[in-house]
Amino acid sequence: MAKATSTAPEERQRDAERSQAGILAAARDEFAEYGLAGARMDRIAERAGLNKRLIYYYFEDKERLFASVLEQAYKDIRQQERELHLLDLEPVQAVRRLVEFTWHYYLDHPEFITLLNSANLHRGRHLPDIERAQALNSTLVDTLAEVLERGRREGLFRGGVDPVQLYVSIAGIAYFYLSNNHTLSAIFGRDLLSPKARNERLSHMSDVILGYLLRS
Amino acid sequence: MAKATSTAPEERQRDAERSQAGILAAARDEFAEYGLAGARMDRIAERAGLNKRLIYYYFEDKERLFASVLEQAYKDIRQQERELHLLDLEPVQAVRRLVEFTWHYYLDHPEFITLLNSANLHRGRHLPDIERAQALNSTLVDTLAEVLERGRREGLFRGGVDPVQLYVSIAGIAYFYLSNNHTLSAIFGRDLLSPKARNERLSHMSDVILGYLLRS
Amino acid sequence: MAKATSTAPEERQRDAERSQAGILAAARDEFAEYGLAGARMDRIAERAGLNKRLIYYYFEDKERLFASVLEQAYKDIRQQERELHLLDLEPVQAVRRLVEFTWHYYLDHPEFITLLNSANLHRGRHLPDIERAQALNSTLVDTLAEVLERGRREGLFRGGVDPVQLYVSIAGIAYFYLSNNHTLSAIFGRDLLSPKARNERLSHMSDVILGYLLRS
Amino acid sequence: MAKATSTAPEERQRDAERSQAGILAAARDEFAEYGLAGARMDRIAERAGLNKRLIYYYFEDKERLFASVLEQAYKDIRQQERELHLLDLEPVQAVRRLVEFTWHYYLDHPEFITLLNSANLHRGRHLPDIERAQALNSTLVDTLAEVLERGRREGLFRGGVDPVQLYVSIAGIAYFYLSNNHTLSAIFGRDLLSPKARNERLSHMSDVILGYLLRS
DNA sequence: TATGAATGAGAATTCATTCAT
DNA sequence: TATGAATGAATTCTCATTCAT
């Protein structure tokens, strides 16, 4: 009650968590659009509707802000991957679902792609320390390994498939198409993002991955 | 007097060409290492061993210099692709050769990857105009189409494969692994560029592409 | 409830005094280490283990805080000078004692030297008003005048010695050596603060001052 | 002749040496007035009538600029000390001349005092490397040693006087009076820089130093 | 009394680019 | 063709100080 008379925590401006989250979102968009070097702290503050000084107050400097954005981006995709529940599906369906998820995730989160590119341009200098990074990930590869093993046992999939290699291939087939969308569109003179083109790409991706995995 | 003889028109011209080539090479390395926004004109001049003013003399400004670097990079890879003579090989060998070439080209030209990423971060703003871009490319896709058709006719390959989709998948499978090398290494806790890992990746790539293409 | 007992007025007041004293000590160290312009309010708060806002609450702003630190520093040295009881000593012993005291005070209170330098860099802008400053000081010069007069009357000291001039000379001989310790050490390639060097300096100081004062 | 038609080197603006010297002079004044932390690069540029960027072009950053200013200040005083030709004088006159020179040098170069204070506040971090610093100095102490030895041999001066100690005392007696002029004026309620006061101080200084040195 | 959140003005430094020769 | 000197407009980051509770 007493609270209601003043501004409630969710509404007031002086809310550290909300400010930090706002900065992170603004920074994510800015870094995604311009890369690390091209991003402007001024624009991030403006996007967040907050004082520039506050960014330094919470995130120290541009590099650490970038690292925080990256970590958040990893957390988000890992979280969604975890919600796939691949082990509840038949192996073929599970692989198809992973391919579809990967495709749609990159399609819906174009910022993730450019953030990753920036992170790698800077040689991974901004990655969270190894343990945290691995902790974020291991689940999916383990799950994929289990899916592959089940499929193999059922006589559906070929054996000897390294889940890491496969995961990288699935991601790569989706990522490259979207990441290099502009150059590819120019070179091939096609709009690669038209609804039709998207469908065709997803279809092709599934064909490649399952064509490779399935025993004839 | 002595000077006049040493700066004969032909020699001056040769110097000019050498200077331009030096600037392009220096700029390529700088842009590859730091991206467009992170690159420094000062460092480019330093790398080239030439005065900064000269860069502006020959290339107008940073953006145009970047565009020149990009165009040169495309020319280089297209030139090498043309020398593959895929049509002189059996379809299976031709595809394998393309996969191997793609892998080794990216491996040997890491600058190409980051240049492409930069070009796409900037939405292809620096691409040569469409006709020139297409002119640079068409050959390979046409060649691949012919290879696929031959394979299909021989009963080796499945039908209905879009050569553009396939080309993008081959590139993507190689590119992603190398482009995101740092983040992937951190996440999987493996050195992705050890000789053994490289062999395994190439092997996997061929397996995926041919596993997909070959009729059972 | 329990809280109410623990924040009785007297205790709160004692806390307030402790806080102010803590801030003053922290500020003294910070100003001594970095000068007025180089000192950071943040660091002062950190050194004091108190919230930055509190500094403003008690001392208004940085300049006034510096002035308070300065005044405290003067009070401290004047207090100690008063405890010398020079008039209880023979003139020669009294002078020797003043020289020794000056030397040891500067040696033990290096912060006093840099605070003084800062105060003078700022043209004395932060000095307490004149009456208070003089009130703080007059004692020592008067005492020294009495010592010199006694010595003269006893035929030991030369006459016509201005106690202010002499006081400044004693201080200067000690001060310069310590204040410029770093540059002097570099120039002369000696460690001026080794125990041996300290003894030699004090010895030299006494020799100079008494050599000057004593009639042959 | 050809030169006369365009701007001669001494007059034109595009003169690297002149620009550097102008920056150094402006920086010296600014650092002297505000200390290292209080100095403003903007003001230095303004004082020099040059673009701020040029300061960075020639001196890298504020700290290095300060170091350059310091080195120049040392060179200046050492140069003047060298021109004293103390060995051409009788020992007593030589000492008197050194005292007078020291006094007048500090009086005429108040910036030297605050620069030294700043250098020492920063623990000599900006000093030229030791060899260069010593090279700049050694002469004077050697000369003073020779003067003292001559005086001793002639039965004028006491023996066992360390020239370094004496040099520091001479400097200190002058330096402290001027460096702490503001606080001392406030404390003693006298104007320490009136013509009369200056004469009295110099007189006192000579009395102290010679009173100490001369055998009775 | 005490504190974490927030800010505006400023400060050092950077950078692409142009000048003058 | 080639170059060292010079610059204006940013850009990151800092700092004393105030707000709101």
Tab-separated table of C-alpha atoms in Angstrom, chain C residues 14-190:
chain	number	residue	atom	x	y	z
C	14	ARG	CA	29.413	9.870	17.694
C	15	ASP	CA	28.894	8.094	14.399
C	16	ALA	CA	28.673	11.427	12.659
C	17	GLU	CA	31.933	12.565	14.199
C	18	ARG	CA	33.614	9.323	13.317
C	19	SER	CA	32.376	9.618	9.759
C	20	GLN	CA	33.693	13.138	9.439
C	21	ALA	CA	37.044	12.192	10.856
C	22	GLY	CA	37.216	9.206	8.533
C	23	ILE	CA	36.464	11.362	5.540
C	24	LEU	CA	39.091	13.885	6.561
C	25	ALA	CA	41.740	11.212	6.938
C	26	ALA	CA	40.835	9.617	3.632
C	27	ALA	CA	40.802	12.970	1.907
C	28	ARG	CA	44.140	13.918	3.408
C	29	ASP	CA	45.718	10.774	2.002
C	30	GLU	CA	44.090	11.195	-1.371
C	31	PHE	CA	45.011	14.866	-1.730
C	32	ALA	CA	48.506	14.108	-0.536
C	33	GLU	CA	48.920	11.393	-3.119
C	34	TYR	CA	47.352	13.075	-6.124
C	35	GLY	CA	47.111	16.776	-5.418
C	36	LEU	CA	43.883	18.739	-5.458
C	37	ALA	CA	43.110	18.340	-9.157
C	38	GLY	CA	44.221	14.731	-9.274
C	39	ALA	CA	42.257	13.626	-6.230
C	40	ARG	CA	39.017	11.749	-6.856
C	41	MET	CA	35.949	12.079	-4.716
C	42	ASP	CA	35.121	8.487	-5.519
C	43	ARG	CA	38.422	7.273	-4.164
C	44	ILE	CA	38.066	9.367	-1.048
C	45	ALA	CA	34.704	7.760	-0.355
C	46	GLU	CA	36.186	4.370	-1.003
C	47	ARG	CA	39.173	5.014	1.244
C	48	ALA	CA	36.794	6.180	3.968
C	49	GLY	CA	34.498	3.218	3.447
C	50	LEU	CA	31.586	5.597	3.210
C	51	ASN	CA	29.128	6.711	0.632
C	52	LYS	CA	30.242	9.530	-1.596
C	53	ARG	CA	27.100	11.476	-0.922
C	54	LEU	CA	28.111	11.764	2.686
C	55	ILE	CA	31.190	13.753	1.805
C	56	TYR	CA	29.003	16.379	0.230
C	57	TYR	CA	26.707	16.253	3.186
C	58	TYR	CA	29.488	17.137	5.575
C	59	PHE	CA	31.903	19.158	3.476
C	60	GLU	CA	29.855	20.778	0.719
C	61	ASP	CA	32.306	20.265	-2.118
C	62	LYS	CA	35.801	19.253	-3.084
C	63	GLU	CA	37.387	22.637	-2.513
C	64	ARG	CA	35.967	23.022	0.945
C	65	LEU	CA	36.986	19.502	1.767
C	66	PHE	CA	40.522	20.350	0.725
C	67	ALA	CA	40.438	23.488	2.858
C	68	SER	CA	39.316	21.408	5.833
C	69	VAL	CA	42.101	18.938	5.281
C	70	LEU	CA	44.612	21.750	5.112
C	71	GLU	CA	43.385	23.361	8.282
C	72	GLN	CA	43.573	20.065	10.099
C	73	ALA	CA	47.122	19.570	8.879
C	74	TYR	CA	48.162	22.952	10.223
C	75	LYS	CA	46.513	22.274	13.532
C	76	ASP	CA	48.422	19.040	13.847
C	77	ILE	CA	51.860	20.478	13.235
C	78	ARG	CA	51.215	23.540	15.366
C	79	GLN	CA	50.046	21.338	18.181
C	80	GLN	CA	53.243	19.323	18.045
C	81	GLU	CA	55.385	22.429	17.814
C	82	ARG	CA	53.724	23.700	20.943
C	83	GLU	CA	54.744	20.561	22.741
C	84	LEU	CA	58.421	21.163	22.056
C	85	HIS	CA	58.828	23.391	25.121
C	86	LEU	CA	61.866	25.043	23.583
C	87	LEU	CA	62.035	27.583	26.344
C	88	ASP	CA	62.844	24.861	28.826
C	89	LEU	CA	66.109	24.210	26.977
C	90	GLU	CA	69.462	25.903	26.617
C	91	PRO	CA	69.513	28.023	23.424
C	92	VAL	CA	71.820	25.672	21.508
C	93	GLN	CA	69.774	22.656	22.526
C	94	ALA	CA	66.598	24.472	21.674
C	95	VAL	CA	67.745	25.231	18.145
C	96	ARG	CA	69.031	21.724	17.705
C	97	ARG	CA	65.722	20.390	18.898
C	98	LEU	CA	63.773	22.565	16.483
C	99	VAL	CA	65.930	21.377	13.590
C	100	GLU	CA	65.453	17.772	14.597
C	101	PHE	CA	61.769	18.182	15.111
C	102	THR	CA	61.295	19.837	11.727
C	103	TRP	CA	63.240	17.103	9.999
C	104	HIS	CA	61.392	14.293	11.680
C	105	TYR	CA	58.014	15.886	11.281
C	106	TYR	CA	58.416	16.178	7.524
C	107	LEU	CA	59.906	12.730	7.362
C	108	ASP	CA	57.016	11.199	9.286
C	109	HIS	CA	54.336	13.251	7.564
C	110	PRO	CA	55.119	13.171	3.867
C	111	GLU	CA	51.476	14.047	3.234
C	112	PHE	CA	52.071	17.402	4.858
C	113	ILE	CA	54.597	18.321	2.208
C	114	THR	CA	52.438	17.556	-0.779
C	115	LEU	CA	49.428	19.190	0.848
C	116	LEU	CA	51.443	22.346	1.308
C	117	ASN	CA	52.599	22.196	-2.280
C	118	SER	CA	49.040	21.857	-3.474
C	119	ALA	CA	47.903	24.723	-1.311
C	120	ASN	CA	50.586	26.920	-2.790
C	121	LEU	CA	49.996	25.780	-6.345
C	122	HIS	CA	46.524	27.156	-5.828
C	123	ARG	CA	47.944	30.397	-4.492
C	124	GLY	CA	46.737	29.842	-0.991
C	125	ARG	CA	43.130	30.051	-2.117
C	126	HIS	CA	42.220	27.365	0.386
C	127	LEU	CA	43.904	28.792	3.434
C	128	PRO	CA	41.822	29.487	6.469
C	129	ASP	CA	41.288	33.207	6.830
C	130	ILE	CA	44.259	35.200	7.946
C	131	GLU	CA	43.450	35.617	11.617
C	132	ARG	CA	42.935	31.933	12.103
C	133	ALA	CA	46.130	31.157	10.237
C	134	GLN	CA	48.168	33.564	12.281
C	135	ALA	CA	46.597	32.444	15.488
C	136	LEU	CA	47.725	28.966	14.612
C	137	ASN	CA	51.276	30.021	14.144
C	138	SER	CA	52.549	33.000	16.047
C	139	THR	CA	53.633	30.937	19.009
C	140	LEU	CA	56.574	29.268	17.375
C	141	VAL	CA	58.138	32.345	15.889
C	142	ASP	CA	57.773	34.155	19.190
C	143	THR	CA	59.387	31.264	20.963
C	144	LEU	CA	62.215	31.137	18.456
C	145	ALA	CA	62.750	34.876	18.859
C	146	GLU	CA	63.095	34.361	22.588
C	147	VAL	CA	65.558	31.525	22.107
C	148	LEU	CA	67.673	33.601	19.735
C	149	GLU	CA	67.645	36.546	22.101
C	150	ARG	CA	68.713	34.364	25.032
C	151	GLY	CA	71.530	32.908	22.984
C	152	ARG	CA	72.656	36.328	21.914
C	153	ARG	CA	72.574	37.608	25.465
C	154	GLU	CA	74.666	34.685	26.547
C	155	GLY	CA	77.193	35.546	23.852
C	156	LEU	CA	76.584	32.305	22.016
C	157	PHE	CA	74.616	33.409	18.979
C	158	ARG	CA	75.204	36.168	16.535
C	159	GLY	CA	72.794	39.056	16.727
C	160	GLY	CA	70.418	40.452	14.152
C	161	VAL	CA	68.869	37.170	13.210
C	162	ASP	CA	65.271	37.434	12.041
C	163	PRO	CA	63.404	34.464	13.558
C	164	VAL	CA	61.058	34.293	10.600
C	165	GLN	CA	63.953	34.053	8.161
C	166	LEU	CA	65.630	31.451	10.293
C	167	TYR	CA	62.467	29.412	10.688
C	168	VAL	CA	61.936	29.438	6.931
C	169	SER	CA	65.537	28.365	6.387
C	170	ILE	CA	65.316	25.485	8.803
C	171	ALA	CA	62.101	24.335	7.212
C	172	GLY	CA	63.443	24.833	3.711
C	173	ILE	CA	66.587	22.840	4.279
C	174	ALA	CA	64.522	19.882	5.427
C	175	TYR	CA	61.581	20.351	3.124
C	176	PHE	CA	63.390	20.628	-0.178
C	177	TYR	CA	65.385	17.510	0.429
C	178	LEU	CA	62.238	15.495	1.077
C	179	SER	CA	59.843	17.215	-1.253
C	180	ASN	CA	62.171	16.832	-4.203
C	181	ASN	CA	63.458	13.494	-3.139
C	182	HIS	CA	62.590	11.822	-6.426
C	183	THR	CA	64.209	14.302	-8.755
C	184	LEU	CA	67.234	14.703	-6.516
C	185	SER	CA	67.697	10.957	-6.245
C	186	ALA	CA	67.615	10.706	-10.013
C	187	ILE	CA	70.003	13.565	-10.549
C	188	PHE	CA	72.537	12.557	-7.950
C	189	GLY	CA	72.106	8.854	-8.409
C	190	ARG	CA	71.866	8.321	-4.668
